[in-house]
PDB file of C-alpha atoms in Angstrom:
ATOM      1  CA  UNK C  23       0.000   0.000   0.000  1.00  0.00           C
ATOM      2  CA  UNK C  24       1.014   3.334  -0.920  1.00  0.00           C
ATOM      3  CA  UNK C  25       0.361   6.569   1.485  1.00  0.00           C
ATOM      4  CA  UNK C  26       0.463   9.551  -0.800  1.00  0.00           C
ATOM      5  CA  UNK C  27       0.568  12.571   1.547  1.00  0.00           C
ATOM      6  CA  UNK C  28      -0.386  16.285  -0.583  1.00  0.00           C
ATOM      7  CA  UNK C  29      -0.613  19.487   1.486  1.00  0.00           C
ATOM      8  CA  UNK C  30      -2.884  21.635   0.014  1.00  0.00           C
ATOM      9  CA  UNK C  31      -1.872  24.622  -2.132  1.00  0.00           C
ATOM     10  CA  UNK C  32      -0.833  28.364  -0.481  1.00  0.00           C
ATOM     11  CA  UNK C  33      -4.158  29.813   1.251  1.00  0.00           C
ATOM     12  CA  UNK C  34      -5.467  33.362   0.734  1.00  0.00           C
ATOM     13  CA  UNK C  35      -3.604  34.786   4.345  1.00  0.00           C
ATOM     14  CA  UNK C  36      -1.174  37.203   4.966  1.00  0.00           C
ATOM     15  CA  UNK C  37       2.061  36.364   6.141  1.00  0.00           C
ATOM     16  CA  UNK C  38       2.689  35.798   9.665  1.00  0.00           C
ATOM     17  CA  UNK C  39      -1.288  35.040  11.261  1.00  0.00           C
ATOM     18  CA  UNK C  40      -1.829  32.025  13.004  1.00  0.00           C
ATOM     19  CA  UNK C  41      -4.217  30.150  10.853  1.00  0.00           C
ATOM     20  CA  UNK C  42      -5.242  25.939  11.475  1.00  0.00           C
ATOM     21  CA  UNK C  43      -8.783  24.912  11.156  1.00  0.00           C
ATOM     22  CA  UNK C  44      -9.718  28.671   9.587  1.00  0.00           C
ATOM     23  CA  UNK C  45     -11.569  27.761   6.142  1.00  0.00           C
ATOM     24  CA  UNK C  46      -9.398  29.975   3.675  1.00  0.00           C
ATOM     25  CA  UNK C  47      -9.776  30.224   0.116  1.00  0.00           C
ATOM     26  CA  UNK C  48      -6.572  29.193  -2.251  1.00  0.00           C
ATOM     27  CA  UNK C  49      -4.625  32.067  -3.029  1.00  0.00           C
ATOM     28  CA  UNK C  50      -4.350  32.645  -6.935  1.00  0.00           C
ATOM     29  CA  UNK C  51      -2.804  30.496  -9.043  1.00  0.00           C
ATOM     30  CA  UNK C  52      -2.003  28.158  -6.631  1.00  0.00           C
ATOM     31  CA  UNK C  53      -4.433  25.385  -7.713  1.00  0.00           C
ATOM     32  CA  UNK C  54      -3.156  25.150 -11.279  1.00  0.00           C
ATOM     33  CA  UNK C  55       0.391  25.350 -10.044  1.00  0.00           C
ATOM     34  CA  UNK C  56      -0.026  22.203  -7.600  1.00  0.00           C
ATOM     35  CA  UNK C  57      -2.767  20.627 -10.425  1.00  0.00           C
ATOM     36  CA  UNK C  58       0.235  20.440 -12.620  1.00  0.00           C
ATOM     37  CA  UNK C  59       2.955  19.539 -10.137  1.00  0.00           C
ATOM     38  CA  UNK C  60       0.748  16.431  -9.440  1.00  0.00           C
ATOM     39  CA  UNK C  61       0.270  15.160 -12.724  1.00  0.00           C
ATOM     40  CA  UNK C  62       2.150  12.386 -12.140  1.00  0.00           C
ATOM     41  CA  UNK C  63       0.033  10.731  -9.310  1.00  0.00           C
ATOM     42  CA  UNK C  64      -1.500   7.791  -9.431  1.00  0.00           C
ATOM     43  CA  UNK C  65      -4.943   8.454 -11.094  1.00  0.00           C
ATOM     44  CA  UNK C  66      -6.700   4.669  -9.597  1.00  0.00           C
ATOM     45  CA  UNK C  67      -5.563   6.371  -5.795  1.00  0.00           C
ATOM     46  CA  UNK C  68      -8.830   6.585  -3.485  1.00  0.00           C
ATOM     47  CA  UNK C  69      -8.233  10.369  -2.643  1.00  0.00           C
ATOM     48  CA  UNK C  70      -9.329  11.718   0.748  1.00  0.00           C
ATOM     49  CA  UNK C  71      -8.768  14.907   2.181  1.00  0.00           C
ATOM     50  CA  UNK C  72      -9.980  17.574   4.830  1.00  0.00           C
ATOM     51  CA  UNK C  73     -13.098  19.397   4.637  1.00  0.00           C
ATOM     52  CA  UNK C  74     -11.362  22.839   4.206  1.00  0.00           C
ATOM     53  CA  UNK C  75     -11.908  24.652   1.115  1.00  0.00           C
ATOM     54  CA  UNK C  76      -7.959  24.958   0.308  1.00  0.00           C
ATOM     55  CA  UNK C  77      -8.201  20.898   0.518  1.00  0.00           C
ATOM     56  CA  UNK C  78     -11.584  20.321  -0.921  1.00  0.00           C
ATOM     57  CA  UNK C  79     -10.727  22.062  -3.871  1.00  0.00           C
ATOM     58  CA  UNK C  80      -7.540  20.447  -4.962  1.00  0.00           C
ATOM     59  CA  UNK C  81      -8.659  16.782  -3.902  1.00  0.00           C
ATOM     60  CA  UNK C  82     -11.962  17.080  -5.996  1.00  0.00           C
ATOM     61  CA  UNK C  83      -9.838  18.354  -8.982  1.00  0.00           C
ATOM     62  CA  UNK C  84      -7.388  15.490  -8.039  1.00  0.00           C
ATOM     63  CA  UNK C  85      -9.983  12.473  -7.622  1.00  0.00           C
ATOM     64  CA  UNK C  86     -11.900  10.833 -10.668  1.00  0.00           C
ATOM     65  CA  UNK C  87     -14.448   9.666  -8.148  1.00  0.00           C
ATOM     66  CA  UNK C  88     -15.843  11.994  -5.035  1.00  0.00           C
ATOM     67  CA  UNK C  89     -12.850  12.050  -2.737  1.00  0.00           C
ATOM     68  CA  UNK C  90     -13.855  11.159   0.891  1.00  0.00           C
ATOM     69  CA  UNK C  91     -13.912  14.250   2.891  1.00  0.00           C
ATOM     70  CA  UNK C  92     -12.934  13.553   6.897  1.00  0.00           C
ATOM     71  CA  UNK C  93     -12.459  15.376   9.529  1.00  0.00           C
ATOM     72  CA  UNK C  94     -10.190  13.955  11.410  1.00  0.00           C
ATOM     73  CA  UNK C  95      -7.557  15.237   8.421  1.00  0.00           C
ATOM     74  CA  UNK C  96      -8.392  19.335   9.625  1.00  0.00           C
ATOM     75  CA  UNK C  97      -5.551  21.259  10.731  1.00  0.00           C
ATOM     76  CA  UNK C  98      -5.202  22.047  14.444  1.00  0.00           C
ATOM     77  CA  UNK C  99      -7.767  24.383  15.887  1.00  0.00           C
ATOM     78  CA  UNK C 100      -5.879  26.971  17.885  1.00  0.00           C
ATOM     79  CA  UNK C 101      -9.277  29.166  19.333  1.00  0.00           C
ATOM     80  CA  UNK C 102      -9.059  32.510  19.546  1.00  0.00           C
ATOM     81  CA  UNK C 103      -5.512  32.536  18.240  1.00  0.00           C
ATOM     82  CA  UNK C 104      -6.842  31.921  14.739  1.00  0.00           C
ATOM     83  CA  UNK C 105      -6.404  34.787  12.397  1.00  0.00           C
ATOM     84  CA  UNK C 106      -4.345  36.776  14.941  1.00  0.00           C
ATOM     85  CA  UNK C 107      -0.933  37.927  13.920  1.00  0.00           C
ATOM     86  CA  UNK C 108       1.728  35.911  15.862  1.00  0.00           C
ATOM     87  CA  UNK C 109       3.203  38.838  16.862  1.00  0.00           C
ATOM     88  CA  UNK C 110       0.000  39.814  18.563  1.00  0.00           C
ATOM     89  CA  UNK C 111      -0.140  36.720  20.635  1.00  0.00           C
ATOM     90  CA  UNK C 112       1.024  37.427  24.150  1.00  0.00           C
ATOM     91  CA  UNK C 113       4.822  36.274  24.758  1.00  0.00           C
ATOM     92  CA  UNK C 114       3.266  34.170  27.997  1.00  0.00           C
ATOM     93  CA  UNK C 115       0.955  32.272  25.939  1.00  0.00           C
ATOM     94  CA  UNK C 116       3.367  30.991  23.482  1.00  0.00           C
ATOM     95  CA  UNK C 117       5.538  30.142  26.767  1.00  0.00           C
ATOM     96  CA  UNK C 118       2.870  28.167  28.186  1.00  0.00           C
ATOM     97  CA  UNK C 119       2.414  26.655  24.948  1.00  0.00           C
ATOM     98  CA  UNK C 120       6.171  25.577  24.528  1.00  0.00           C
ATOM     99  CA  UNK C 121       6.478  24.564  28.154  1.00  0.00           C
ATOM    100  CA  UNK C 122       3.394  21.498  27.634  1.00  0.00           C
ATOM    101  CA  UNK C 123       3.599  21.019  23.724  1.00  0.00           C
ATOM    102  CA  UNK C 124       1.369  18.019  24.138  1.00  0.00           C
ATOM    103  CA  UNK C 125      -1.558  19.134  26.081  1.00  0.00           C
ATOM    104  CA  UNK C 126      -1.272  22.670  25.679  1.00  0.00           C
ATOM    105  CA  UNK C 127      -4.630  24.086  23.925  1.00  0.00           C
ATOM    106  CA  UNK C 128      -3.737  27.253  22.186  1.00  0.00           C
ATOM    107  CA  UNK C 129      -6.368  29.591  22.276  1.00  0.00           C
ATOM    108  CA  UNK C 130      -8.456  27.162  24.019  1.00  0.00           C
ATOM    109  CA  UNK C 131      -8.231  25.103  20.599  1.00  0.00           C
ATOM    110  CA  UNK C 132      -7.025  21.618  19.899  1.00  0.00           C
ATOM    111  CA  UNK C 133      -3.686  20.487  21.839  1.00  0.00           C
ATOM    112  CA  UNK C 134      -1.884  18.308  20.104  1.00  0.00           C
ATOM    113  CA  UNK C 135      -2.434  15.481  21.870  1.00  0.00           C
ATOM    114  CA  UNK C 136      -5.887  15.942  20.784  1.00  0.00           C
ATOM    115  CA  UNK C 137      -5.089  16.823  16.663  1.00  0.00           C
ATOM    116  CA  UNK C 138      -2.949  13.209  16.919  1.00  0.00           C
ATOM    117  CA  UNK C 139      -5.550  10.897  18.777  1.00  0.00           C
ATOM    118  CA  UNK C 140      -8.127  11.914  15.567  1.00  0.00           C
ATOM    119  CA  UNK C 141      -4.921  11.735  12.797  1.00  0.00           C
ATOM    120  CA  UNK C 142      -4.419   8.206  14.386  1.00  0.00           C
ATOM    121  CA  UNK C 143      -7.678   6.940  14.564  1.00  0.00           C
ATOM    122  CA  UNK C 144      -7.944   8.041  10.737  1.00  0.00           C
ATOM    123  CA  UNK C 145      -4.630   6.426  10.077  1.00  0.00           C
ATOM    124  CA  UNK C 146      -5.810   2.907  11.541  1.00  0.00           C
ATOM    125  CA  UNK C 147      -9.243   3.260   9.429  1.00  0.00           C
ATOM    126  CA  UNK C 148      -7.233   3.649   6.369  1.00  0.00           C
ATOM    127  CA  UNK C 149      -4.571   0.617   6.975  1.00  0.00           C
ATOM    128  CA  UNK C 150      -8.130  -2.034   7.302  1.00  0.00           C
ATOM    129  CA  UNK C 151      -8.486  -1.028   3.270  1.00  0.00           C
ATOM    130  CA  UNK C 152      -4.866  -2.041   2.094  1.00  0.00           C
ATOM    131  CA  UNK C 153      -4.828   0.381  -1.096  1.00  0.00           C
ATOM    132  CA  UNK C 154      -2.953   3.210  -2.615  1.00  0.00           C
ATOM    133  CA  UNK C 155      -4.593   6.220  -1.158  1.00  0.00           C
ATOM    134  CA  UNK C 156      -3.528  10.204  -1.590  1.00  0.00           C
ATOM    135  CA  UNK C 157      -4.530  12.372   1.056  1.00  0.00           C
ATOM    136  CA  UNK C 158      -4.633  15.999   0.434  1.00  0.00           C
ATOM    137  CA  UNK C 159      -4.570  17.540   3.907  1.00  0.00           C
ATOM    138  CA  UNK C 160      -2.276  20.082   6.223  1.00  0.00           C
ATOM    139  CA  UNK C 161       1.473  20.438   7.304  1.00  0.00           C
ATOM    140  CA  UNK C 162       0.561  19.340  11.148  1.00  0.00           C
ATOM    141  CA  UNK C 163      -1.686  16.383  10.185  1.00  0.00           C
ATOM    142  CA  UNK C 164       1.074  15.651   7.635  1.00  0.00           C
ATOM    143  CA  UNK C 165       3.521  15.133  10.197  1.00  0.00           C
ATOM    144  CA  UNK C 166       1.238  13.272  12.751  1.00  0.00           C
ATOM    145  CA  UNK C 167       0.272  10.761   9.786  1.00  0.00           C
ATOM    146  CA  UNK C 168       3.995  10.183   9.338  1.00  0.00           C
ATOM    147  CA  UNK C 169       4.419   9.661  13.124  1.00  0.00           C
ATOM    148  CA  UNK C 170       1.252   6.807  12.579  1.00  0.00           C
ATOM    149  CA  UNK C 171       2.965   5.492   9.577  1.00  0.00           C
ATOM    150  CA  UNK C 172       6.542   5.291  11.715  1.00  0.00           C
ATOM    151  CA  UNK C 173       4.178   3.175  14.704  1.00  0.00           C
ATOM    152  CA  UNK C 174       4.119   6.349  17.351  1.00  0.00           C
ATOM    153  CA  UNK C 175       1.123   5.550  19.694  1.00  0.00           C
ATOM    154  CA  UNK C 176      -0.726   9.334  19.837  1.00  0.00           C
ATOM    155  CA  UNK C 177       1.159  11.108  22.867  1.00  0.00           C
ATOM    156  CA  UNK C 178       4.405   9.971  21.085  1.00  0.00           C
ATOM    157  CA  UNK C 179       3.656  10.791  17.526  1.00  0.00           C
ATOM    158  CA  UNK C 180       2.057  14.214  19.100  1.00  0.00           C
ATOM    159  CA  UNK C 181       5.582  15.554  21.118  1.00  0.00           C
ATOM    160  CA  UNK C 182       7.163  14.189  17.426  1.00  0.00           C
ATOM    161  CA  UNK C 183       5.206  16.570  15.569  1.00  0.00           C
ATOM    162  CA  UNK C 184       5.416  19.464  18.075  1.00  0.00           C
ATOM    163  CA  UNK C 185       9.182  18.939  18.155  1.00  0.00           C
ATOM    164  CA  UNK C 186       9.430  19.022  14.808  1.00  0.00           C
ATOM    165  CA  UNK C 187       9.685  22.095  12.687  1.00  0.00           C
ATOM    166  CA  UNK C 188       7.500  21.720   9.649  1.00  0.00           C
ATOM    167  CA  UNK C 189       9.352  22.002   5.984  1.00  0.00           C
ATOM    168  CA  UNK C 190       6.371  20.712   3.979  1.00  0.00           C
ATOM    169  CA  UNK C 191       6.210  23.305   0.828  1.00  0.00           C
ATOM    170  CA  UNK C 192       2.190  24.133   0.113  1.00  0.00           C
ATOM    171  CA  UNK C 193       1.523  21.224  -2.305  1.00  0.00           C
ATOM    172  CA  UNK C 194       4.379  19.381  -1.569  1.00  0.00           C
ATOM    173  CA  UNK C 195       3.837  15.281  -1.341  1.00  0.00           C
ATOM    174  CA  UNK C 196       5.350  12.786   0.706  1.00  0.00           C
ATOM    175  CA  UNK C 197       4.874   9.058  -0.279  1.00  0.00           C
ATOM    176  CA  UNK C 198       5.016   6.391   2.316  1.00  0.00           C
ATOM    177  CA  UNK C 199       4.951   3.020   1.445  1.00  0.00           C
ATOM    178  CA  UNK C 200       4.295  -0.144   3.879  1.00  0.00           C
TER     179      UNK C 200
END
């Protein structure tokens, strides 16, 4: 079985706001330019993807059937920090934030802990149908389906991912094979 992980193209945001489970738009251009970066992608894949507009969109374009929109694939929902510049977010909230990257709930969002336990349980539905699959989803869910894919149980694969400094270009994949 083949894992075929997509992030979704460059959302309509301004640099520097704190965006996760806000449902932006795709920012110009950016659909074709992934569209045709993917062309090579395996056409028979099931495709599945988060709900969120700047998944929806590529995955439908992607899939010759529906794709199979879940929500467990959504980004991390950090509350009231959503849509706030980072630099507006007060120094002692980050801080609290760094101090418990698992179970911290940013903006009285998601924690992590909480993003991996639904990335996980999505992870061990999709292993029961043993085929190629793409899923077009986000840099965080990204990294806590890799986690799943390495055999992190939730709290492991969750400090992983926190730890971890994303490098996942917008509509970069990353293929994981089993």
């Amino acid at each position: 079985m083949r894992l075929i992980l997509l992030r979704h193209p460059k959302p309509q945001v301004a640099a520097g706001v704190c965006y996760g489970s806000t449902d932006l738009a795709i920012a110009p251009g950016e659909l074709e330019r992934v569209l045709a970066e993917s062309s090579g992608l395996p056409n028979q894949a099931t495709v599945y993807s988060s709900p969120l507009r700047r998944c929806a969109e590529l995955a439908t374009r992607l899939s010759r059937a529906a794709p199979r929109f879940d929500p467990r694939l959504v980004e991390m929902d950090f509350g009231s920090w959503e849509m706030r510049r980072w630099d507006d977010i007060a120094r002692a909230e980050i801080d609290a934030w760094a101090a418990d990257l698992v179970h911290y709930r940013p903006g009285g969002g998601d924690s992590v802990l909480r993003m991996a336990q639904r990335v996980a349980g999505f992870y061990a539905d999709l292993q029961r149908q043993q085929a190629d699959a793409i899923v077009v989803c986000h840099a965080g869910t990204i990294r806590l389906l890799a986690a799943c894919h390495a055999g992190l149980a939730p709290a492991d694969a969750a400090l992983q991912a926190a730890r971890t400094p994303h490098a996942i270009a917008y509509g970069a994949a990353l293929t994981l094979a089993s």
